[in-house]
mmCIF file of C-alpha atoms in Angstrom:
data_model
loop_
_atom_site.group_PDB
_atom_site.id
_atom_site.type_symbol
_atom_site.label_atom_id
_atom_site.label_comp_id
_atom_site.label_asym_id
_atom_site.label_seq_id
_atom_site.Cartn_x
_atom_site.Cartn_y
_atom_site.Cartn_z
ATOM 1 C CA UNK A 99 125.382 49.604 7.806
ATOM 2 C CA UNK A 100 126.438 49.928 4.019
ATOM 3 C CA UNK A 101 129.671 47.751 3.305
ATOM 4 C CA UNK A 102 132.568 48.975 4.120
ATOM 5 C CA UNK A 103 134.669 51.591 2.477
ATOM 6 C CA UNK A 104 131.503 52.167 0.624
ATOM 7 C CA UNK A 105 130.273 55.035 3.481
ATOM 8 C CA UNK A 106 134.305 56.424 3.312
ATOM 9 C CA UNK A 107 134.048 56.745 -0.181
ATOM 10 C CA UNK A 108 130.380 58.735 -0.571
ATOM 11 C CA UNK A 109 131.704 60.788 1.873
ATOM 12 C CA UNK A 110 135.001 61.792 0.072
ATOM 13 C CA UNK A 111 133.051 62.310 -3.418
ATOM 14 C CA UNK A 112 130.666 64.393 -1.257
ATOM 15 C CA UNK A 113 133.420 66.449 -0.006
ATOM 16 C CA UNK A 114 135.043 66.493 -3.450
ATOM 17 C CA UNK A 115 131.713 67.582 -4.679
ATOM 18 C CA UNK A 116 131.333 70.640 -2.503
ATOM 19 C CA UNK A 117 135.272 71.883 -3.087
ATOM 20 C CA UNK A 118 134.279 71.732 -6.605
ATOM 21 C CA UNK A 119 131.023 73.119 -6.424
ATOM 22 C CA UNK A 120 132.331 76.569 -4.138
ATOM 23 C CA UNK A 121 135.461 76.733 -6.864
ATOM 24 C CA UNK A 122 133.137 77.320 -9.608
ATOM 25 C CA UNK A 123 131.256 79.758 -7.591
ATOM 26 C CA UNK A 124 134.687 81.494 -6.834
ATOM 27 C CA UNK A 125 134.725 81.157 -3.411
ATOM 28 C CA UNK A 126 137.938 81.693 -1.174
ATOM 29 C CA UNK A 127 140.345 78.969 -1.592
ATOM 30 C CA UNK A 128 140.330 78.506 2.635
ATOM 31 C CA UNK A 129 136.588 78.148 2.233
ATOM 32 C CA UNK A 130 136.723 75.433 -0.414
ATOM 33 C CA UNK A 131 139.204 73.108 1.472
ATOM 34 C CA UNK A 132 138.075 73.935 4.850
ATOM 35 C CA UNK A 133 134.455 73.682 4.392
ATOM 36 C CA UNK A 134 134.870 69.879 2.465
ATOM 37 C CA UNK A 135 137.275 69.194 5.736
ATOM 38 C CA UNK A 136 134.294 70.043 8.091
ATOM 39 C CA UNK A 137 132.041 67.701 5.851
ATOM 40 C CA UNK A 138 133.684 64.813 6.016
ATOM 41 C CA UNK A 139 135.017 65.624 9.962
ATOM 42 C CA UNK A 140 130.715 66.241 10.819
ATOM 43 C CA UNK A 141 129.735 63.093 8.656
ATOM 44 C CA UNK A 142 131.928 60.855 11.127
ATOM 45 C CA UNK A 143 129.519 61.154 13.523
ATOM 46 C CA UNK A 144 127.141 59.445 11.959
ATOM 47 C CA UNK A 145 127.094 55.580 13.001
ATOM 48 C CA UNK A 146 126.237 53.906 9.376
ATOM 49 C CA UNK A 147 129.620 56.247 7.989
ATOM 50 C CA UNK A 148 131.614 54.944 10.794
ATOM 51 C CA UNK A 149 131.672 53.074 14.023
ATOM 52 C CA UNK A 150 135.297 52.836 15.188
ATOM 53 C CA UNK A 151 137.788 55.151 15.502
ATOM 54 C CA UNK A 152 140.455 54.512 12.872
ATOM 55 C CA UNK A 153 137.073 54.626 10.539
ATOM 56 C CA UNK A 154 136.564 57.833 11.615
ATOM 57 C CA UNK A 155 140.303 58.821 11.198
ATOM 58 C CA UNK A 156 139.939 57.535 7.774
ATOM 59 C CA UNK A 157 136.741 59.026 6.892
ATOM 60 C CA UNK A 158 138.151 62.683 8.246
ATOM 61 C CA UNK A 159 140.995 62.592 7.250
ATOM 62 C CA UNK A 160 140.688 60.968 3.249
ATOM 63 C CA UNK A 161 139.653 64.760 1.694
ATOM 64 C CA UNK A 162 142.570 66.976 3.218
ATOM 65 C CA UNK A 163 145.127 63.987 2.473
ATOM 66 C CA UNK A 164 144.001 63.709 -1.238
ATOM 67 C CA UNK A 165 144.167 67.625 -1.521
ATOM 68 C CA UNK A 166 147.631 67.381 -0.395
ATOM 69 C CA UNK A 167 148.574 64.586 -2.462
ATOM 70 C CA UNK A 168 146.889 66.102 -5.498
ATOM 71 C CA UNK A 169 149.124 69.458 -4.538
ATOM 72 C CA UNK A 170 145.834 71.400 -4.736
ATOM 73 C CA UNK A 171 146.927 73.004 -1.689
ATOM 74 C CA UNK A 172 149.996 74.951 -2.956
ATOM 75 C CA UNK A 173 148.878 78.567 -2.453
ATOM 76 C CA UNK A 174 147.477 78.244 1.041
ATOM 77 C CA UNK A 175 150.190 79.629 3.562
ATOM 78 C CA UNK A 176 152.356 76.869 5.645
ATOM 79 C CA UNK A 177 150.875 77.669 8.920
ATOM 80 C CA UNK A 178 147.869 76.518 7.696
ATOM 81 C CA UNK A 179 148.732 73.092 7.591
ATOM 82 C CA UNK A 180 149.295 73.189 11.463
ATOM 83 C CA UNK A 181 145.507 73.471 12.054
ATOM 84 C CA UNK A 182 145.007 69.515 12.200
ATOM 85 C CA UNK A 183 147.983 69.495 14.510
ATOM 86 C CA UNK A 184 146.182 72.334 16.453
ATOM 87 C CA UNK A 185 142.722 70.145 16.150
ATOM 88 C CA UNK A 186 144.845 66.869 17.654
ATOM 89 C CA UNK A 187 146.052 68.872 20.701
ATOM 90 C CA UNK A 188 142.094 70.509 21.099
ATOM 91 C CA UNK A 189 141.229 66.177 20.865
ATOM 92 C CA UNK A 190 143.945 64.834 23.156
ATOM 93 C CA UNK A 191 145.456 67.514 25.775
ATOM 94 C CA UNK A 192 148.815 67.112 27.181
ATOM 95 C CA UNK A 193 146.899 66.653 30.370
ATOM 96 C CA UNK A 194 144.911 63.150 29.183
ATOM 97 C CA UNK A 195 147.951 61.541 27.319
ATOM 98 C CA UNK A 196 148.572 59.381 30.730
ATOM 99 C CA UNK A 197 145.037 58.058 30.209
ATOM 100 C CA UNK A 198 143.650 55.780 27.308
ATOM 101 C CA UNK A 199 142.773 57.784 23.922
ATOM 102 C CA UNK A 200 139.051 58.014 22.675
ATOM 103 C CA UNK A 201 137.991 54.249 22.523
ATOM 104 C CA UNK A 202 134.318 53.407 21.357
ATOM 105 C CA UNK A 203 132.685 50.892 23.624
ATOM 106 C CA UNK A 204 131.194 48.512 21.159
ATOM 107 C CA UNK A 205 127.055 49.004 20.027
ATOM 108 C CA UNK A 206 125.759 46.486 22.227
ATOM 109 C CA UNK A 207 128.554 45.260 24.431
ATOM 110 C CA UNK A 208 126.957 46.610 27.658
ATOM 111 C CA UNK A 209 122.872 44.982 26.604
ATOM 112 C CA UNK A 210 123.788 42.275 29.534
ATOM 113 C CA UNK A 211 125.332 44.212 31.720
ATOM 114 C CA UNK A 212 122.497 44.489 33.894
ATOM 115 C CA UNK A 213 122.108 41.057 34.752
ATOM 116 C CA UNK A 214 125.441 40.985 36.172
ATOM 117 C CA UNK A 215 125.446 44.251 37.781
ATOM 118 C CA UNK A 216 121.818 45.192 38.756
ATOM 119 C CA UNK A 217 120.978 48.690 39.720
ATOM 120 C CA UNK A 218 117.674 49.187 42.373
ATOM 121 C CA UNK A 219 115.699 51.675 39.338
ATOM 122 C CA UNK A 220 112.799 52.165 42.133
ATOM 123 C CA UNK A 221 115.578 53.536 45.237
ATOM 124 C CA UNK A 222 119.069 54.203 44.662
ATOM 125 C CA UNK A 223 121.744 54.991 47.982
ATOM 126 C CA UNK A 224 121.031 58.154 47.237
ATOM 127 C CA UNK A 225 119.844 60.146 50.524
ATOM 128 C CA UNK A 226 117.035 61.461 48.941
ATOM 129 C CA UNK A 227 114.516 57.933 48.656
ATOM 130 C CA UNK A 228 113.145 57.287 45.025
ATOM 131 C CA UNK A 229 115.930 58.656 43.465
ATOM 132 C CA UNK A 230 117.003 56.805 40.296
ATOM 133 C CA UNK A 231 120.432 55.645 40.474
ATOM 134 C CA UNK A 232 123.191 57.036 39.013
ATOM 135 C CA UNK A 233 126.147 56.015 36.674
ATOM 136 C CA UNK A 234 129.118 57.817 35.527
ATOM 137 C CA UNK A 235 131.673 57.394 32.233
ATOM 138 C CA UNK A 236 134.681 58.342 33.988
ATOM 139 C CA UNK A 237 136.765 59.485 30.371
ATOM 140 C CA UNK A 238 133.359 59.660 28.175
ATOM 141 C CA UNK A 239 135.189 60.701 25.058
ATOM 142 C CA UNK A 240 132.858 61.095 21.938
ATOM 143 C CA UNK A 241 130.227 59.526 24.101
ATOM 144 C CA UNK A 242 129.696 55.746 22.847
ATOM 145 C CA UNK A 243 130.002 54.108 25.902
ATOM 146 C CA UNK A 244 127.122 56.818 27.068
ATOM 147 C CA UNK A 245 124.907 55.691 24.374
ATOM 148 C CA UNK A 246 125.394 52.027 25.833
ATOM 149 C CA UNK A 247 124.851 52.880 29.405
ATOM 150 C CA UNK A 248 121.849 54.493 28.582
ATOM 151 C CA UNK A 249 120.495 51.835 26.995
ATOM 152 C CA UNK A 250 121.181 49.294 29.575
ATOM 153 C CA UNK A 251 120.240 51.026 32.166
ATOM 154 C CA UNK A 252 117.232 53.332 30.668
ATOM 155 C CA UNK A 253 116.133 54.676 34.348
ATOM 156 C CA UNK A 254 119.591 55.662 35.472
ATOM 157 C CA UNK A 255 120.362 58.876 35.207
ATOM 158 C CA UNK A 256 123.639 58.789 32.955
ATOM 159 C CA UNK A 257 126.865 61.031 33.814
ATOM 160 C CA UNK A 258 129.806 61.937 31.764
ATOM 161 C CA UNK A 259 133.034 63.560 32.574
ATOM 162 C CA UNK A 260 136.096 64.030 29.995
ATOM 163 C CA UNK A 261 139.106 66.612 29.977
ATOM 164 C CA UNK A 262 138.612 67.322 25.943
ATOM 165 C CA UNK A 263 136.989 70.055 25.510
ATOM 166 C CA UNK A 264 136.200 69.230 22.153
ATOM 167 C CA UNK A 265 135.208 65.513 23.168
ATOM 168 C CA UNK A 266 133.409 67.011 25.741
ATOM 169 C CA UNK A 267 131.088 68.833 22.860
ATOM 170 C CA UNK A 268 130.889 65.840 20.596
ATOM 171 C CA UNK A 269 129.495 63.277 23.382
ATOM 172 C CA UNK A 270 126.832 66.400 24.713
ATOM 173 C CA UNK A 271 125.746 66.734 21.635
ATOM 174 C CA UNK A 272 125.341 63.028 20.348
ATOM 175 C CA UNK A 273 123.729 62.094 23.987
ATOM 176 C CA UNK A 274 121.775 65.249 25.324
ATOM 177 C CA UNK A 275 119.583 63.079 27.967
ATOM 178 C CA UNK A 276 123.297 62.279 30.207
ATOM 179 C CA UNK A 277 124.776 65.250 32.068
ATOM 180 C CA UNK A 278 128.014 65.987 30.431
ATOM 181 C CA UNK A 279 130.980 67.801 32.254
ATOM 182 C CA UNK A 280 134.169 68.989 31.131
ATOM 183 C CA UNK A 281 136.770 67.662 34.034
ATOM 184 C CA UNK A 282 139.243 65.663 35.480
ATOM 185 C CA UNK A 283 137.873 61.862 35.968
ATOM 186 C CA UNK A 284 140.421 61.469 38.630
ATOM 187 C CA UNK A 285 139.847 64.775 40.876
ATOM 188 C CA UNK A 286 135.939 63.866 40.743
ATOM 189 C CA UNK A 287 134.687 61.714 43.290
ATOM 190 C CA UNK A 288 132.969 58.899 42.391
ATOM 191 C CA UNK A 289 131.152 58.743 45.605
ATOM 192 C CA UNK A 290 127.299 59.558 44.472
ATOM 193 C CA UNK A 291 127.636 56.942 41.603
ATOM 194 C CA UNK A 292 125.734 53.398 41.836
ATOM 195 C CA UNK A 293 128.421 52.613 38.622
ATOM 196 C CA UNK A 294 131.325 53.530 37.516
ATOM 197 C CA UNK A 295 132.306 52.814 33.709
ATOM 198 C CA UNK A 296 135.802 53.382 32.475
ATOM 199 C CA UNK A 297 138.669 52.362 29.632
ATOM 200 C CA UNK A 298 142.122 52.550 30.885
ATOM 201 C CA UNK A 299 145.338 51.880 30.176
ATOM 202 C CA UNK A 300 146.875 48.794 32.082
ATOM 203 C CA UNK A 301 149.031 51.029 34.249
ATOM 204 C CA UNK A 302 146.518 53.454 35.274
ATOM 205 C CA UNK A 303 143.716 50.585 36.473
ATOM 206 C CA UNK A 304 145.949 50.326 40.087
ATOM 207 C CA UNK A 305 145.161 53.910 40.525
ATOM 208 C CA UNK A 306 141.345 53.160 39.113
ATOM 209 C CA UNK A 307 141.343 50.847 41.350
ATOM 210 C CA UNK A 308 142.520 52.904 44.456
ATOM 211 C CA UNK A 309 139.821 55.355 44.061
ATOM 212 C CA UNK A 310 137.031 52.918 43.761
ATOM 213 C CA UNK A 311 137.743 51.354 46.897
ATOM 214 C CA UNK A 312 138.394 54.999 48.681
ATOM 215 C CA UNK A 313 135.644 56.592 47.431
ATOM 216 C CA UNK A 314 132.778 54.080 46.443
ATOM 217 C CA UNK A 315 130.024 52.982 48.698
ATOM 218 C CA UNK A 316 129.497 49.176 49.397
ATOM 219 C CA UNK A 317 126.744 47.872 46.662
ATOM 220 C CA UNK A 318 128.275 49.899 43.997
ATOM 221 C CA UNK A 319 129.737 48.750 40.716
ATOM 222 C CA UNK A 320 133.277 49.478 39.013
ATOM 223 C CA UNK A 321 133.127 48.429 35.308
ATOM 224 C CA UNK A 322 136.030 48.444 33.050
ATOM 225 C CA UNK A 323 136.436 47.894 29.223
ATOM 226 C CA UNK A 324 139.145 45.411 27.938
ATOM 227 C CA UNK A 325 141.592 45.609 31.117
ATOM 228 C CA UNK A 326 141.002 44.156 34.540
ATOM 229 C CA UNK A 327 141.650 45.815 37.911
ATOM 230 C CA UNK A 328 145.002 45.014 39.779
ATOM 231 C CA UNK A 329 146.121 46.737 43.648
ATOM 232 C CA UNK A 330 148.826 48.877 43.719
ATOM 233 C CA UNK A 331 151.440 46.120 44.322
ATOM 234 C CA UNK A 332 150.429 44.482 41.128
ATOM 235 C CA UNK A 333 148.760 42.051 42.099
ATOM 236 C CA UNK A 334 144.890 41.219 40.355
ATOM 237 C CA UNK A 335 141.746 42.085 42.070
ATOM 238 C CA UNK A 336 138.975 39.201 41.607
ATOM 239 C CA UNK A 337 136.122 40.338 39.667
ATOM 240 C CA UNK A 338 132.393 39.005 40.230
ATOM 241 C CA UNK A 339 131.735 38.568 36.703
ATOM 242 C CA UNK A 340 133.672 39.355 33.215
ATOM 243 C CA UNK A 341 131.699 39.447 29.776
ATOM 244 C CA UNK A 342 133.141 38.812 26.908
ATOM 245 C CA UNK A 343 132.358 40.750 23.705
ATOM 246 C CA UNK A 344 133.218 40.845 20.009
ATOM 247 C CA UNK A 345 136.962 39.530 18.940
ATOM 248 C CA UNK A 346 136.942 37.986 22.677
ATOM 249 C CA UNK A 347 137.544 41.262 24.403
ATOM 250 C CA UNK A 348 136.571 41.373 28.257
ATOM 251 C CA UNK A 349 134.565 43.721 30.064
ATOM 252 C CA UNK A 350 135.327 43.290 33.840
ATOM 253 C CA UNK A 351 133.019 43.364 36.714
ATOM 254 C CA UNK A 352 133.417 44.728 40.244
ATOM 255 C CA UNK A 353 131.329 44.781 42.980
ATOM 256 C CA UNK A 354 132.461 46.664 46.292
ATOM 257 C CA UNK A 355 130.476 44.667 49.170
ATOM 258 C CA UNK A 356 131.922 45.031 52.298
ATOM 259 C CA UNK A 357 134.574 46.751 54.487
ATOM 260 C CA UNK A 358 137.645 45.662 56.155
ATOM 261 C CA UNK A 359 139.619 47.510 58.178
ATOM 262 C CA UNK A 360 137.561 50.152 56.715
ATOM 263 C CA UNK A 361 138.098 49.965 53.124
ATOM 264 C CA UNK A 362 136.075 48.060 50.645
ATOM 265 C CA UNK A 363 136.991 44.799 49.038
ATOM 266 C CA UNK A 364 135.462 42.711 46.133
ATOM 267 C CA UNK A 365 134.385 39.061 46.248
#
């Protein structure tokens, strides 16, 4: 990946470049800020512009911020300015904000996984025999953590839920081999999964937590990025492995393995 700002920077001349370019060929004043705005939106997408999400942030948001700043914007109507508010709301509905924003899982965090939390490729739990098993991103966002499952676990067949519809899009369209579902991670069950994947807030892995050991079958794997599993009293659950990953971030491990009293508990 090019040093950083350097892919920020192409980007913005690039957007710069084709406001320019439709001004001189007298196109509609919405068309030659909006159209820039989609460029440098699309081109965040791409992993060698950016890789995280306040790069991505930056990256979308540097052209519209410099038109503003530059006053270039004057004649458009107010309203218009409410589209990227509109645009957050279509990203983040009122209906996630109790759940952790869009959070990237790390290129390559998840390559060991595997060895930690094996999956039987040849016969899953499933009821039909020689079915391959089956993981879920529970909260897939733009689909990064996807990306990694897949390539972990190449004979898995890869799920994604996620209540943005517009995040929804974004991770179908960067991973079209997982099966992608607009939803509520918490109404789903997570029953017919051999793994579950997730990034939560603190406060919302007791209730993570809850449904694993409801809902999941004994064998079965709860995953979580950066914060570690706790009961409903508070109190932590004892993971059978953490890995640590870049800046010394933790990705925590669960197995459930047996049953007592009949619900599941970890080793």
């Amino acid at each position: 990946m090019r040093t950083w700002p350097l892919p920020a920077l192409l980007t913005w001349a690039a957007a710069w470049a084709l406001a320019l370019a439709l001004r001189a060929a007298q196109a509609p004043l919405w068309a030659s800020l909006a159209l820039p705005t989609a460029l440098g939106a699309c081109a965040t997408w791409l992993p060698f512009v950016a890789n995280t999400t306040w790069r991505r942030v930056f990256v979308a948001a540097g052209f519209p911020l410099s038109v503003i700043a530059l006053g270039q914007g004057a004649a458009l109507p107010g309203w218009l300015w409410l589209a990227p508010l509109a645009l957050l709301l279509l990203a983040y509905p009122v209906h996630a904000w109790r759940d952790a924003p869009v959070f990237p899982t790390p290129r390559g965090a998840l390559r060991d996984l595997p060895s930690l939390a094996p999956l039987n490729v040849s016969s899953s739990t499933d009821p039909e025999a020689g079915q391959p098993p089956r993981i879920l991103d529970a909260g897939c966002g733009m689909g990064d953590a996807l990306a990694e499952l897949h390539a972990a676990y190449p004979q898995a067949q890869v799920h994604g839920i996620e209540w943005s519809w517009m995040w929804r899009f974004v991770a179908a369209l960067r991973c079209p081999w997982a099966q992608v579902t607009r939803g509520d991670m918490w109404a789903q069950s997570w029953a017919d999964f051999e793994l579950v994947y997730l990034f939560q807030r603190p406060e919302t892995m007791p209730r993570a937590w809850d449904k694993a050991l409801r809902e999941m079958r004994p064998g079965t794997w709860l995953v979580s990025l950066e914060f570690a599993a706790s009961d409903k009293q508070g109190a932590p659950v004892k993971p059978q492995a953490c890995l640590q990953i870049g800046g010394g971030r933790p990705i925590w491990v669960y197995r459930i393995v047996s049953h007592d009293a009949g619900r599941p508990t970890t080793l």
